[in-house]
Short mmCIF file of C-alpha atoms in Angstrom, two decimals:
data_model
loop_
_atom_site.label_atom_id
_atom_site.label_comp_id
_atom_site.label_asym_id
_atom_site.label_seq_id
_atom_site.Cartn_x
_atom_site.Cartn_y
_atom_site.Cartn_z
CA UNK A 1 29.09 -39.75 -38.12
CA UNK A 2 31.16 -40.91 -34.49
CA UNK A 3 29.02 -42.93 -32.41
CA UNK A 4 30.15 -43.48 -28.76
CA UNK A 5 28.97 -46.96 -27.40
CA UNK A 6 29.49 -47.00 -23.13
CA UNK A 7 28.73 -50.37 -21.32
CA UNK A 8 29.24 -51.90 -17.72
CA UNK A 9 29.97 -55.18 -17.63
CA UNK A 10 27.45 -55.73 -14.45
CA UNK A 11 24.54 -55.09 -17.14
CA UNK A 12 25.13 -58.20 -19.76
CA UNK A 13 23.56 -61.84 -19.33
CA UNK A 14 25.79 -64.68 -17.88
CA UNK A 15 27.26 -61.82 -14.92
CA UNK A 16 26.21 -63.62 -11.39
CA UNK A 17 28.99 -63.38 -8.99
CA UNK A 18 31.47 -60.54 -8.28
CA UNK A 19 33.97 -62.68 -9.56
CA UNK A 20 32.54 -62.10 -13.24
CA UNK A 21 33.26 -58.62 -12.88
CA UNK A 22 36.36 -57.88 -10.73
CA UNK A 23 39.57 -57.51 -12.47
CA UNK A 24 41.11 -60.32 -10.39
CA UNK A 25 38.74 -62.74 -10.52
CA UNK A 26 38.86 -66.28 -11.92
CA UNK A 27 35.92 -65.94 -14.60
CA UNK A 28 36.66 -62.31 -15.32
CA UNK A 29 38.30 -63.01 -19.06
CA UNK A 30 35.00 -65.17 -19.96
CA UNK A 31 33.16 -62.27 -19.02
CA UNK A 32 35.24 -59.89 -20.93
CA UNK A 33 34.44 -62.10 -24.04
CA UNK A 34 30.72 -62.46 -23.54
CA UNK A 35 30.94 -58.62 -22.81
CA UNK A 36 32.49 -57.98 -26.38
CA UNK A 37 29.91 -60.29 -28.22
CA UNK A 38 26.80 -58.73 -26.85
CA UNK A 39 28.12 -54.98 -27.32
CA UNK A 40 28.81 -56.08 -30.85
CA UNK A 41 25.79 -57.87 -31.50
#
């Protein structure tokens, strides 16, 4: 069985600020991280 799994990252908890979400921005690796964690959880 394949599963696909799609996700945007302005959908998960913690994402306030464009920052969180642009690839430039200062707190975009963070949000990467807490990205991965709730997709896997």
């Amino acid at each position: 069985m394949k599963i696909y799994i799609s996700a945007d990252m302005e959908g998960i908890a913690g994402v306030v600020a464009k920052d969180h979400v642009s690839s430039t921005g200062r707190d975009y690796e963070k949000m990467r991280k807490y990205m991965t964690c709730e997709v896997s959880a």
